[in-house]
Amino acid sequence: MTTNELRPALVFEHFAKINGIPRPSKHEEKMIDYLVKFGKSRALETLTDAAGNVLIRKPATRGFEDRPCITLQSHMDMVCDKLVDKDFDFMTDPIETYIDGEWLKARGTTLGADDGIGCAIELALLDDDSIEHGPIECLFTRDEETGLTGAEGLKSGFINGKWLINLDSEDEGQIFVSCAGGRTTTARFSFEQEPAKEDLFYIALQIKGLFGGHSGDDINKKRANAIKLMARFLCEESERLPLRLASWDSGRMHNAIPRDGRAIIAVPGDKKEQVRADWNTFAAKVEDEFHASEQGMEFLLESSAPQPLIPEAVSEKIILALQAVDNGVFAMCQDKDLEWLVETSSNVASIITTANEATVVASQRSNVTSCLDNMCATVKAAFVLAGAEVTQGDGYPAWKMNPNSELTKIAVATYRELFGKDPLVLGIHAGLECGLFSERYPELDMISFGPTLRNVHTPEEMLLIPTVEMVWKHLLAILRY
């Protein structure tokens, strides 16, 4: 495909403009300003709230005034991740996109289709006066990816919609009607560094090239976790020889499976060749374990300059804690119709070391509140036993399915009429802002759908171009129903 073949043209025009606007989570000021100017320049009612959310209302077209008000919603921020060797500043640089067959991709960075394409669809609806619809309002929330603070700060009465369509799903042909709740656990190991020891040999261990992915959607796809792999090797090696940590850094986002990581260790000089041999043996073993899902993984080892060390006792506790802490799928749904859906999971997302602290972040998810509580308690226990200071956020609630949803029935019927087949009506293990909306607006009837995305939250993120037009046609059919 070429740029001229992108359909709907207006949607992709707006997506291109959005990708020229820096919008990292918690730094959406330029995007907020753009949205406000867009709405006001078209004489549309445009509001912002204290949380930084933007709402743009458009009156019904002639003959559709009696339709219920529909709120269309997407989040304005994006996950900012890039390849290690990519020179890119997410605070200033535009996303560089290109077409590869039927896929839209970015050069060395996340694409921002999560959820920039949802924002582009909303802007195209607001921008096109030929579309027939009842009263609509387009809600753009901020900071979905790192805290859901926009949805958390949404007050009762800000939106008027009877129905809400969330445009933040990633598989065309699937309509989501429920989602998991989630919480984040942060463990801090405090210490005073010890001076570098000249009698030790310093080694830098690096894992890279893993697939990564979304810690909700992709947690059941046998994606290797760079932190857990490194912890596994360090734990095994600590049983064989004296080993000290100098630093360990891996992962960037609380909701992504870490793709790479680097640890600097110190060992007796006469053990350096044993470490090299053990590392190569470990790499071969892991590559065999993940031969189907992680063909690009790399295990690198090189000498490092001496540097300050984490105290021996703390070093041991960090390694043991990250070996012990639960990671991956904990339980699948028990309901017969949902046996394919992950119920409860945890993901060790990042570890960052500084001169006096090692901070580990892990995220837990579940569609069952009591199971989420138990998973959080399990993760917390591992870190507390290791002597860490542990904090857990309030998280976000699950979104429960409404078995009598009128909007779901309309969405299924219009999809069938358009494409001659039924969509799948599903729950999702990832978190959606709909859970928080349901707390503020308990009577709100909601669904979520969107075009097909793959490898979100990674530099391999890509958008299946033909599905954007399918979602567009489906959305217009619902608005005309």
Tab-separated table of C-alpha atoms in Angstrom:
chain	number	residue	atom	x	y	z
A	1	MET	CA	0.000	0.000	0.000
A	2	THR	CA	0.983	3.638	-0.431
A	3	THR	CA	0.077	6.730	1.559
A	4	ASN	CA	-2.524	7.635	-1.065
A	5	GLU	CA	-4.277	4.308	-0.455
A	6	LEU	CA	-4.834	4.852	3.260
A	7	ARG	CA	-8.546	4.732	4.056
A	8	PRO	CA	-10.375	6.487	5.567
A	9	ALA	CA	-8.149	9.302	4.376
A	10	LEU	CA	-9.411	11.769	6.974
A	11	VAL	CA	-8.663	9.385	9.845
A	12	PHE	CA	-5.087	8.836	8.675
A	13	GLU	CA	-4.616	12.564	8.101
A	14	HIS	CA	-5.490	13.187	11.729
A	15	PHE	CA	-3.314	10.299	12.884
A	16	ALA	CA	-0.340	11.802	11.046
A	17	LYS	CA	-0.946	15.145	12.772
A	18	ILE	CA	-1.253	13.465	16.167
A	19	ASN	CA	2.050	11.660	15.654
A	20	GLY	CA	3.723	15.010	15.163
A	21	ILE	CA	2.688	16.034	18.692
A	22	PRO	CA	4.789	14.846	21.659
A	23	ARG	CA	2.455	13.091	24.124
A	24	PRO	CA	4.280	10.875	26.608
A	25	SER	CA	2.186	9.856	29.584
A	26	LYS	CA	2.002	12.699	32.129
A	27	HIS	CA	3.344	15.121	29.481
A	28	GLU	CA	0.273	15.583	27.283
A	29	GLU	CA	0.165	19.386	27.485
A	30	LYS	CA	0.799	19.909	23.760
A	31	MET	CA	-1.866	17.370	22.849
A	32	ILE	CA	-4.373	18.992	25.200
A	33	ASP	CA	-3.662	22.381	23.634
A	34	TYR	CA	-4.067	20.910	20.144
A	35	LEU	CA	-7.425	19.325	20.980
A	36	VAL	CA	-8.800	22.478	22.588
A	37	LYS	CA	-7.786	24.605	19.600
A	38	PHE	CA	-9.253	22.004	17.234
A	39	GLY	CA	-12.657	22.053	18.937
A	40	LYS	CA	-12.872	25.817	19.293
A	41	SER	CA	-11.740	26.437	15.706
A	42	ARG	CA	-14.793	24.453	14.579
A	43	ALA	CA	-17.156	26.284	16.931
A	44	LEU	CA	-17.794	23.099	18.923
A	45	GLU	CA	-18.411	23.107	22.654
A	46	THR	CA	-14.998	22.267	24.124
A	47	LEU	CA	-14.344	21.597	27.800
A	48	THR	CA	-11.402	20.571	29.966
A	49	ASP	CA	-11.510	19.341	33.537
A	50	ALA	CA	-9.103	19.498	36.459
A	51	ALA	CA	-7.563	16.148	35.484
A	52	GLY	CA	-6.638	17.419	32.004
A	53	ASN	CA	-9.294	15.487	30.078
A	54	VAL	CA	-10.751	17.182	26.990
A	55	LEU	CA	-14.401	16.871	25.915
A	56	ILE	CA	-15.667	18.115	22.543
A	57	ARG	CA	-19.409	18.013	21.826
A	58	LYS	CA	-21.074	17.977	18.420
A	59	PRO	CA	-24.845	18.415	17.976
A	60	ALA	CA	-26.983	15.847	16.183
A	61	THR	CA	-27.399	16.120	12.432
A	62	ARG	CA	-30.844	17.000	11.099
A	63	GLY	CA	-33.336	14.174	11.686
A	64	PHE	CA	-31.227	12.469	14.379
A	65	GLU	CA	-31.996	14.782	17.272
A	66	ASP	CA	-33.988	12.105	19.107
A	67	ARG	CA	-31.077	9.648	19.275
A	68	PRO	CA	-29.388	8.999	22.635
A	69	CYS	CA	-26.165	10.890	23.244
A	70	ILE	CA	-23.109	8.716	22.593
A	71	THR	CA	-19.719	9.357	24.200
A	72	LEU	CA	-16.719	8.259	22.131
A	73	GLN	CA	-13.564	7.867	24.179
A	74	SER	CA	-9.848	7.303	23.675
A	75	HIS	CA	-6.701	8.246	25.582
A	76	MET	CA	-4.309	10.875	24.297
A	77	ASP	CA	-1.032	9.592	25.781
A	78	MET	CA	1.246	6.893	24.372
A	79	VAL	CA	3.820	4.412	25.639
A	80	CYS	CA	7.272	5.733	24.749
A	81	ASP	CA	9.708	2.931	23.991
A	82	LYS	CA	12.495	2.717	21.443
A	83	LEU	CA	15.279	0.492	20.265
A	84	VAL	CA	18.467	0.856	22.290
A	85	ASP	CA	20.428	2.330	19.389
A	86	LYS	CA	17.647	4.670	18.182
A	87	ASP	CA	18.448	8.352	18.717
A	88	PHE	CA	15.023	9.745	19.570
A	89	ASP	CA	13.518	12.208	22.063
A	90	PHE	CA	9.820	11.561	22.758
A	91	MET	CA	9.468	15.051	24.240
A	92	THR	CA	10.364	16.771	20.964
A	93	ASP	CA	10.592	14.401	17.988
A	94	PRO	CA	7.695	13.336	15.720
A	95	ILE	CA	6.999	9.631	15.260
A	96	GLU	CA	8.435	8.426	11.939
A	97	THR	CA	5.932	6.088	10.266
A	98	TYR	CA	6.153	3.923	7.176
A	99	ILE	CA	3.982	1.384	5.342
A	100	ASP	CA	5.039	-2.256	5.180
A	101	GLY	CA	2.507	-4.169	3.082
A	102	GLU	CA	-0.828	-3.711	4.878
A	103	TRP	CA	0.804	-2.616	8.135
A	104	LEU	CA	1.665	0.850	9.393
A	105	LYS	CA	4.844	0.848	11.507
A	106	ALA	CA	7.289	3.270	13.131
A	107	ARG	CA	11.044	3.487	12.660
A	108	GLY	CA	12.621	2.244	15.876
A	109	THR	CA	9.945	3.501	18.282
A	110	THR	CA	6.451	2.741	19.436
A	111	LEU	CA	3.920	3.763	16.790
A	112	GLY	CA	1.474	5.527	19.090
A	113	ALA	CA	-1.558	3.839	17.517
A	114	ASP	CA	-2.362	2.868	21.103
A	115	ASP	CA	-4.411	5.014	21.341
A	116	GLY	CA	-3.597	7.662	18.772
A	117	ILE	CA	-5.705	5.886	16.165
A	118	GLY	CA	-8.710	6.109	18.505
A	119	CYS	CA	-8.116	9.847	18.879
A	120	ALA	CA	-7.807	10.186	15.096
A	121	ILE	CA	-11.149	8.425	14.569
A	122	GLU	CA	-12.821	10.815	17.007
A	123	LEU	CA	-11.282	13.885	15.370
A	124	ALA	CA	-12.353	12.671	11.929
A	125	LEU	CA	-15.944	12.306	13.184
A	126	LEU	CA	-15.866	15.828	14.574
A	127	ASP	CA	-14.306	17.146	11.363
A	128	ASP	CA	-16.731	15.590	8.859
A	129	ASP	CA	-20.155	17.255	8.692
A	130	SER	CA	-21.480	14.750	6.136
A	131	ILE	CA	-21.771	11.971	8.752
A	132	GLU	CA	-25.242	11.266	10.130
A	133	HIS	CA	-25.406	10.886	13.899
A	134	GLY	CA	-27.266	11.804	17.039
A	135	PRO	CA	-25.647	14.035	19.655
A	136	ILE	CA	-22.067	12.905	20.215
A	137	GLU	CA	-19.303	13.942	22.543
A	138	CYS	CA	-15.662	12.953	22.162
A	139	LEU	CA	-13.729	12.384	25.366
A	140	PHE	CA	-9.936	12.393	25.277
A	141	THR	CA	-8.420	11.213	28.558
A	142	ARG	CA	-4.848	11.711	29.679
A	143	ASP	CA	-2.294	9.443	31.342
A	144	GLU	CA	-3.992	6.129	30.676
A	145	GLU	CA	-0.749	4.217	30.278
A	146	THR	CA	0.987	5.039	33.565
A	147	GLY	CA	-1.754	5.714	36.069
A	148	LEU	CA	-5.228	6.114	34.529
A	149	THR	CA	-5.222	9.490	36.233
A	150	GLY	CA	-7.437	11.062	33.576
A	151	ALA	CA	-10.164	8.466	34.013
A	152	GLU	CA	-9.602	8.481	37.779
A	153	GLY	CA	-10.132	12.245	37.847
A	154	LEU	CA	-13.270	12.230	35.694
A	155	LYS	CA	-16.081	13.651	37.797
A	156	SER	CA	-19.751	12.751	37.667
A	157	GLY	CA	-21.639	15.104	35.359
A	158	PHE	CA	-18.742	15.898	33.007
A	159	ILE	CA	-20.070	13.654	30.236
A	160	ASN	CA	-23.705	13.365	29.126
A	161	GLY	CA	-23.666	10.148	27.093
A	162	LYS	CA	-26.135	7.348	27.700
A	163	TRP	CA	-23.793	5.019	25.804
A	164	LEU	CA	-19.992	5.040	25.695
A	165	ILE	CA	-17.772	3.495	23.006
A	166	ASN	CA	-14.161	3.067	24.074
A	167	LEU	CA	-11.825	3.011	21.035
A	168	ASP	CA	-8.848	1.398	22.769
A	169	SER	CA	-9.081	-2.275	21.800
A	170	GLU	CA	-6.647	-4.068	19.520
A	171	ASP	CA	-8.451	-6.771	17.534
A	172	GLU	CA	-10.950	-5.828	14.831
A	173	GLY	CA	-14.003	-8.072	14.920
A	174	GLN	CA	-13.936	-8.307	18.688
A	175	ILE	CA	-16.242	-6.300	20.939
A	176	PHE	CA	-15.136	-6.120	24.544
A	177	VAL	CA	-17.677	-5.854	27.329
A	178	SER	CA	-15.533	-6.368	30.448
A	179	CYS	CA	-11.918	-5.975	31.582
A	180	ALA	CA	-9.556	-6.860	34.396
A	181	GLY	CA	-8.785	-4.704	37.378
A	182	GLY	CA	-5.169	-4.034	38.279
A	183	ARG	CA	-2.737	-2.750	40.875
A	184	THR	CA	0.952	-1.876	40.982
A	185	THR	CA	3.454	-3.042	43.593
A	186	THR	CA	6.665	-1.087	44.197
A	187	ALA	CA	9.479	-2.599	46.268
A	188	ARG	CA	12.442	-0.471	47.396
A	189	PHE	CA	15.703	-1.936	48.676
A	190	SER	CA	17.713	0.783	50.450
A	191	PHE	CA	21.458	0.564	51.045
A	192	GLU	CA	24.735	2.447	51.171
A	193	GLN	CA	27.072	1.520	48.355
A	194	GLU	CA	30.427	0.005	49.180
A	195	PRO	CA	33.576	1.171	47.382
A	196	ALA	CA	34.682	-0.746	44.329
A	197	LYS	CA	36.939	-3.681	45.166
A	198	GLU	CA	40.041	-3.935	43.012
A	199	ASP	CA	40.495	-7.618	43.831
A	200	LEU	CA	37.215	-8.516	42.101
A	201	PHE	CA	36.540	-8.862	38.389
A	202	TYR	CA	33.585	-6.900	37.016
A	203	ILE	CA	31.306	-8.333	34.327
A	204	ALA	CA	28.429	-6.705	32.422
A	205	LEU	CA	25.655	-9.153	31.538
A	206	GLN	CA	23.065	-8.046	28.992
A	207	ILE	CA	19.873	-9.612	27.654
A	208	LYS	CA	18.201	-7.982	24.665
A	209	GLY	CA	16.065	-8.683	21.619
A	210	LEU	CA	13.132	-10.152	23.536
A	211	PHE	CA	9.638	-9.701	22.165
A	212	GLY	CA	8.193	-7.909	25.196
A	213	GLY	CA	4.600	-6.829	24.798
A	214	HIS	CA	1.592	-5.761	26.830
A	215	SER	CA	1.580	-7.282	30.300
A	216	GLY	CA	-2.170	-7.908	30.076
A	217	ASP	CA	-2.834	-8.913	26.477
A	218	ASP	CA	0.418	-10.826	25.995
A	219	ILE	CA	1.035	-12.375	29.412
A	220	ASN	CA	-0.155	-15.811	28.225
A	221	LYS	CA	1.928	-15.895	25.034
A	222	LYS	CA	5.141	-17.342	26.516
A	223	ARG	CA	7.016	-14.078	26.166
A	224	ALA	CA	10.315	-14.134	28.051
A	225	ASN	CA	10.737	-11.562	30.832
A	226	ALA	CA	14.247	-10.057	30.836
A	227	ILE	CA	14.190	-9.446	34.598
A	228	LYS	CA	13.111	-12.965	35.464
A	229	LEU	CA	15.720	-14.454	33.118
A	230	MET	CA	18.482	-12.380	34.676
A	231	ALA	CA	17.271	-13.237	38.190
A	232	ARG	CA	17.283	-16.901	37.278
A	233	PHE	CA	20.894	-16.808	36.097
A	234	LEU	CA	22.107	-14.723	39.043
A	235	CYS	CA	20.378	-17.013	41.499
A	236	GLU	CA	21.866	-20.118	39.897
A	237	GLU	CA	25.333	-18.573	39.686
A	238	SER	CA	25.224	-17.399	43.309
A	239	GLU	CA	24.940	-21.047	44.303
A	240	ARG	CA	28.181	-21.833	42.475
A	241	LEU	CA	30.459	-18.931	43.376
A	242	PRO	CA	30.666	-15.634	45.315
A	243	LEU	CA	28.777	-12.973	43.363
A	244	ARG	CA	28.006	-9.312	44.097
A	245	LEU	CA	25.664	-6.904	42.338
A	246	ALA	CA	26.899	-3.472	41.332
A	247	SER	CA	23.848	-2.441	39.301
A	248	TRP	CA	20.801	-3.900	37.574
A	249	ASP	CA	18.560	-1.981	35.202
A	250	SER	CA	15.769	-3.467	33.118
A	251	GLY	CA	12.283	-2.492	31.934
A	252	ARG	CA	10.712	0.908	31.428
A	253	MET	CA	6.931	0.725	31.727
A	254	HIS	CA	4.786	-0.731	34.497
A	255	ASN	CA	2.453	-2.335	31.939
A	256	ALA	CA	5.005	-3.869	29.568
A	257	ILE	CA	6.912	-7.139	29.668
A	258	PRO	CA	10.602	-6.078	29.863
A	259	ARG	CA	12.449	-6.784	26.598
A	260	ASP	CA	16.027	-6.122	27.674
A	261	GLY	CA	18.185	-5.526	30.708
A	262	ARG	CA	21.737	-5.150	31.981
A	263	ALA	CA	23.364	-6.181	35.258
A	264	ILE	CA	26.921	-5.543	36.382
A	265	ILE	CA	28.301	-8.110	38.777
A	266	ALA	CA	31.610	-8.649	40.552
A	267	VAL	CA	33.224	-12.065	41.096
A	268	PRO	CA	36.657	-13.314	42.181
A	269	GLY	CA	39.164	-12.993	39.346
A	270	ASP	CA	39.726	-16.718	39.115
A	271	LYS	CA	35.979	-17.270	38.494
A	272	LYS	CA	35.528	-15.017	35.458
A	273	GLU	CA	35.894	-17.813	32.913
A	274	GLN	CA	33.443	-19.957	34.836
A	275	VAL	CA	30.874	-17.123	34.657
A	276	ARG	CA	31.427	-16.868	30.897
A	277	ALA	CA	30.944	-20.600	30.434
A	278	ASP	CA	27.873	-20.687	32.681
A	279	TRP	CA	26.352	-17.699	30.862
A	280	ASN	CA	26.757	-19.399	27.496
A	281	THR	CA	25.235	-22.615	28.844
A	282	PHE	CA	22.340	-20.673	30.359
A	283	ALA	CA	21.728	-18.802	27.087
A	284	ALA	CA	21.541	-22.031	25.101
A	285	LYS	CA	19.106	-23.506	27.608
A	286	VAL	CA	16.801	-20.492	27.549
A	287	GLU	CA	16.920	-20.182	23.764
A	288	ASP	CA	15.728	-23.777	23.554
A	289	GLU	CA	12.919	-23.130	26.028
A	290	PHE	CA	11.658	-20.128	24.035
A	291	HIS	CA	12.538	-21.372	20.532
A	292	ALA	CA	9.026	-20.727	19.213
A	293	SER	CA	8.296	-17.308	20.720
A	294	GLU	CA	11.683	-15.563	21.119
A	295	GLN	CA	13.838	-16.120	18.040
A	296	GLY	CA	15.595	-12.743	18.423
A	297	MET	CA	16.954	-13.003	21.965
A	298	GLU	CA	20.626	-12.156	22.578
A	299	PHE	CA	22.830	-12.848	25.605
A	300	LEU	CA	25.922	-10.618	25.811
A	301	LEU	CA	28.847	-10.600	28.245
A	302	GLU	CA	31.770	-8.212	28.520
A	303	SER	CA	34.196	-6.980	31.146
A	304	SER	CA	33.345	-3.797	33.015
A	305	ALA	CA	35.270	-1.160	34.898
A	306	PRO	CA	35.245	-1.503	38.702
A	307	GLN	CA	32.424	0.420	40.376
A	308	PRO	CA	30.715	0.715	43.771
A	309	LEU	CA	28.905	-2.383	44.990
A	310	ILE	CA	25.553	-3.093	46.580
A	311	PRO	CA	26.203	-4.571	50.049
A	312	GLU	CA	26.486	-8.348	49.965
A	313	ALA	CA	23.403	-9.068	52.104
A	314	VAL	CA	21.198	-6.680	50.091
A	315	SER	CA	22.548	-7.990	46.800
A	316	GLU	CA	21.567	-11.508	47.836
A	317	LYS	CA	18.086	-10.431	48.907
A	318	ILE	CA	17.394	-8.600	45.635
A	319	ILE	CA	18.396	-11.650	43.603
A	320	LEU	CA	16.408	-14.076	45.738
A	321	ALA	CA	13.315	-11.844	45.766
A	322	LEU	CA	13.276	-11.538	41.982
A	323	GLN	CA	13.776	-15.272	41.633
A	324	ALA	CA	10.914	-15.954	44.054
A	325	VAL	CA	8.300	-13.385	43.033
A	326	ASP	CA	5.398	-14.695	40.951
A	327	ASN	CA	5.416	-13.761	37.283
A	328	GLY	CA	3.103	-14.725	34.426
A	329	VAL	CA	-0.308	-16.387	34.427
A	330	PHE	CA	-1.500	-17.350	37.904
A	331	ALA	CA	-4.994	-18.635	37.017
A	332	MET	CA	-7.374	-18.939	34.073
A	333	CYS	CA	-11.070	-18.074	34.257
A	334	GLN	CA	-13.252	-20.786	35.773
A	335	ASP	CA	-16.433	-19.947	33.844
A	336	LYS	CA	-16.898	-22.471	31.047
A	337	ASP	CA	-17.549	-19.809	28.415
A	338	LEU	CA	-14.398	-17.907	29.416
A	339	GLU	CA	-11.914	-20.743	29.936
A	340	TRP	CA	-9.631	-19.175	27.313
A	341	LEU	CA	-9.326	-15.900	29.278
A	342	VAL	CA	-6.565	-15.224	31.795
A	343	GLU	CA	-8.153	-14.498	35.162
A	344	THR	CA	-5.160	-13.508	37.320
A	345	SER	CA	-1.565	-12.627	36.495
A	346	SER	CA	1.486	-10.685	37.582
A	347	ASN	CA	4.338	-9.079	35.639
A	348	VAL	CA	7.694	-7.965	37.023
A	349	ALA	CA	7.999	-4.815	34.946
A	350	SER	CA	11.170	-2.950	35.911
A	351	ILE	CA	14.177	-2.709	38.181
A	352	ILE	CA	16.241	0.465	38.489
A	353	THR	CA	19.306	0.861	40.706
A	354	THR	CA	20.784	4.124	41.945
A	355	ALA	CA	23.565	4.959	44.394
A	356	ASN	CA	21.428	4.066	47.406
A	357	GLU	CA	18.331	2.221	46.206
A	358	ALA	CA	17.073	-0.573	43.965
A	359	THR	CA	13.433	-0.103	42.930
A	360	VAL	CA	11.346	-2.924	41.512
A	361	VAL	CA	7.890	-2.394	39.971
A	362	ALA	CA	5.457	-5.236	39.331
A	363	SER	CA	1.847	-5.102	38.122
A	364	GLN	CA	-0.951	-7.481	39.088
A	365	ARG	CA	-4.218	-8.025	37.206
A	366	SER	CA	-7.405	-10.008	37.732
A	367	ASN	CA	-11.017	-10.051	36.616
A	368	VAL	CA	-11.956	-11.141	40.159
A	369	THR	CA	-11.358	-8.598	42.925
A	370	SER	CA	-10.605	-11.163	45.644
A	371	CYS	CA	-8.085	-12.892	43.357
A	372	LEU	CA	-6.433	-9.550	42.621
A	373	ASP	CA	-6.099	-8.955	46.367
A	374	ASN	CA	-4.528	-12.391	46.808
A	375	MET	CA	-2.088	-11.914	43.915
A	376	CYS	CA	-1.016	-8.549	45.312
A	377	ALA	CA	-0.513	-10.075	48.756
A	378	THR	CA	1.579	-12.887	47.263
A	379	VAL	CA	3.874	-10.477	45.433
A	380	LYS	CA	4.134	-8.200	48.449
A	381	ALA	CA	5.067	-11.117	50.710
A	382	ALA	CA	8.051	-12.082	48.535
A	383	PHE	CA	9.485	-8.574	48.728
A	384	VAL	CA	8.715	-8.041	52.418
A	385	LEU	CA	10.494	-11.292	53.303
A	386	ALA	CA	13.505	-9.952	51.405
A	387	GLY	CA	13.521	-6.783	53.501
A	388	ALA	CA	12.155	-4.332	50.954
A	389	GLU	CA	9.874	-1.405	51.709
A	390	VAL	CA	6.709	-2.225	49.762
A	391	THR	CA	3.927	0.087	48.616
A	392	GLN	CA	0.866	-0.773	46.547
A	393	GLY	CA	-1.384	1.674	44.735
A	394	ASP	CA	-5.163	1.686	44.798
A	395	GLY	CA	-5.157	0.477	41.201
A	396	TYR	CA	-8.206	0.453	38.985
A	397	PRO	CA	-11.389	-1.606	39.153
A	398	ALA	CA	-12.563	-4.371	36.882
A	399	TRP	CA	-15.368	-3.600	34.436
A	400	LYS	CA	-18.184	-6.094	34.869
A	401	MET	CA	-20.171	-7.288	31.876
A	402	ASN	CA	-23.718	-5.950	31.490
A	403	PRO	CA	-25.749	-8.966	30.256
A	404	ASN	CA	-28.602	-6.664	29.173
A	405	SER	CA	-26.526	-4.155	27.221
A	406	GLU	CA	-28.578	-2.488	24.475
A	407	LEU	CA	-25.425	-1.026	22.975
A	408	THR	CA	-23.829	-4.473	22.663
A	409	LYS	CA	-26.890	-5.784	20.808
A	410	ILE	CA	-26.769	-2.858	18.379
A	411	ALA	CA	-23.017	-3.262	17.846
A	412	VAL	CA	-23.423	-6.975	17.063
A	413	ALA	CA	-26.385	-6.398	14.733
A	414	THR	CA	-24.693	-3.619	12.741
A	415	TYR	CA	-21.468	-5.616	12.432
A	416	ARG	CA	-23.404	-8.598	11.099
A	417	GLU	CA	-25.208	-6.412	8.554
A	418	LEU	CA	-21.962	-4.863	7.343
A	419	PHE	CA	-19.679	-7.869	7.169
A	420	GLY	CA	-21.971	-10.897	7.017
A	421	LYS	CA	-20.630	-12.496	10.183
A	422	ASP	CA	-20.934	-12.100	13.935
A	423	PRO	CA	-18.225	-10.336	15.923
A	424	LEU	CA	-16.778	-11.982	18.991
A	425	VAL	CA	-18.125	-10.547	22.255
A	426	LEU	CA	-15.363	-10.929	24.838
A	427	GLY	CA	-13.756	-9.919	28.082
A	428	ILE	CA	-10.127	-8.755	28.150
A	429	HIS	CA	-7.363	-9.339	30.696
A	430	ALA	CA	-5.914	-5.894	30.121
A	431	GLY	CA	-7.247	-2.870	31.978
A	432	LEU	CA	-9.537	-0.385	30.284
A	433	GLU	CA	-10.698	2.981	31.519
A	434	CYS	CA	-14.257	1.629	31.374
A	435	GLY	CA	-13.767	0.178	34.855
A	436	LEU	CA	-13.308	3.649	36.316
A	437	PHE	CA	-16.100	5.096	34.179
A	438	SER	CA	-18.471	2.478	35.591
A	439	GLU	CA	-17.750	3.748	39.107
A	440	ARG	CA	-18.545	7.375	38.222
A	441	TYR	CA	-21.439	6.545	35.878
A	442	PRO	CA	-22.960	3.229	37.017
A	443	GLU	CA	-25.831	3.430	34.487
A	444	LEU	CA	-23.533	3.993	31.516
A	445	ASP	CA	-23.829	1.281	28.832
A	446	MET	CA	-20.341	0.640	27.405
A	447	ILE	CA	-18.460	-1.386	24.820
A	448	SER	CA	-14.898	-1.273	23.508
A	449	PHE	CA	-13.575	-2.022	20.026
A	450	GLY	CA	-10.880	-0.859	17.647
A	451	PRO	CA	-8.637	-1.754	14.692
A	452	THR	CA	-6.055	-4.521	14.863
A	453	LEU	CA	-2.777	-3.636	16.559
A	454	ARG	CA	0.148	-5.899	17.261
A	455	ASN	CA	3.150	-5.659	19.604
A	456	VAL	CA	1.819	-2.607	21.438
A	457	HIS	CA	4.101	-1.009	24.028
A	458	THR	CA	7.150	-2.054	21.974
A	459	PRO	CA	9.090	-0.579	19.030
A	460	GLU	CA	7.527	-3.359	16.929
A	461	GLU	CA	4.032	-1.892	17.385
A	462	MET	CA	2.055	-1.969	14.136
A	463	LEU	CA	-1.429	-1.143	12.861
A	464	LEU	CA	-3.276	-3.294	10.305
A	465	ILE	CA	-4.411	-0.605	7.866
A	466	PRO	CA	-7.544	-2.256	6.340
A	467	THR	CA	-9.076	-2.768	9.783
A	468	VAL	CA	-9.223	0.988	10.391
A	469	GLU	CA	-11.795	1.356	7.602
A	470	MET	CA	-13.767	-1.604	8.977
A	471	VAL	CA	-13.925	-0.003	12.426
A	472	TRP	CA	-14.853	3.328	10.859
A	473	LYS	CA	-17.762	1.813	8.907
A	474	HIS	CA	-18.939	-0.087	11.971
A	475	LEU	CA	-18.853	3.029	14.126
A	476	LEU	CA	-20.807	5.073	11.577
A	477	ALA	CA	-23.421	2.306	11.361
A	478	ILE	CA	-23.902	2.390	15.144
A	479	LEU	CA	-24.228	6.181	15.078
A	480	ARG	CA	-26.924	5.945	12.371
A	481	TYR	CA	-28.833	3.073	14.017
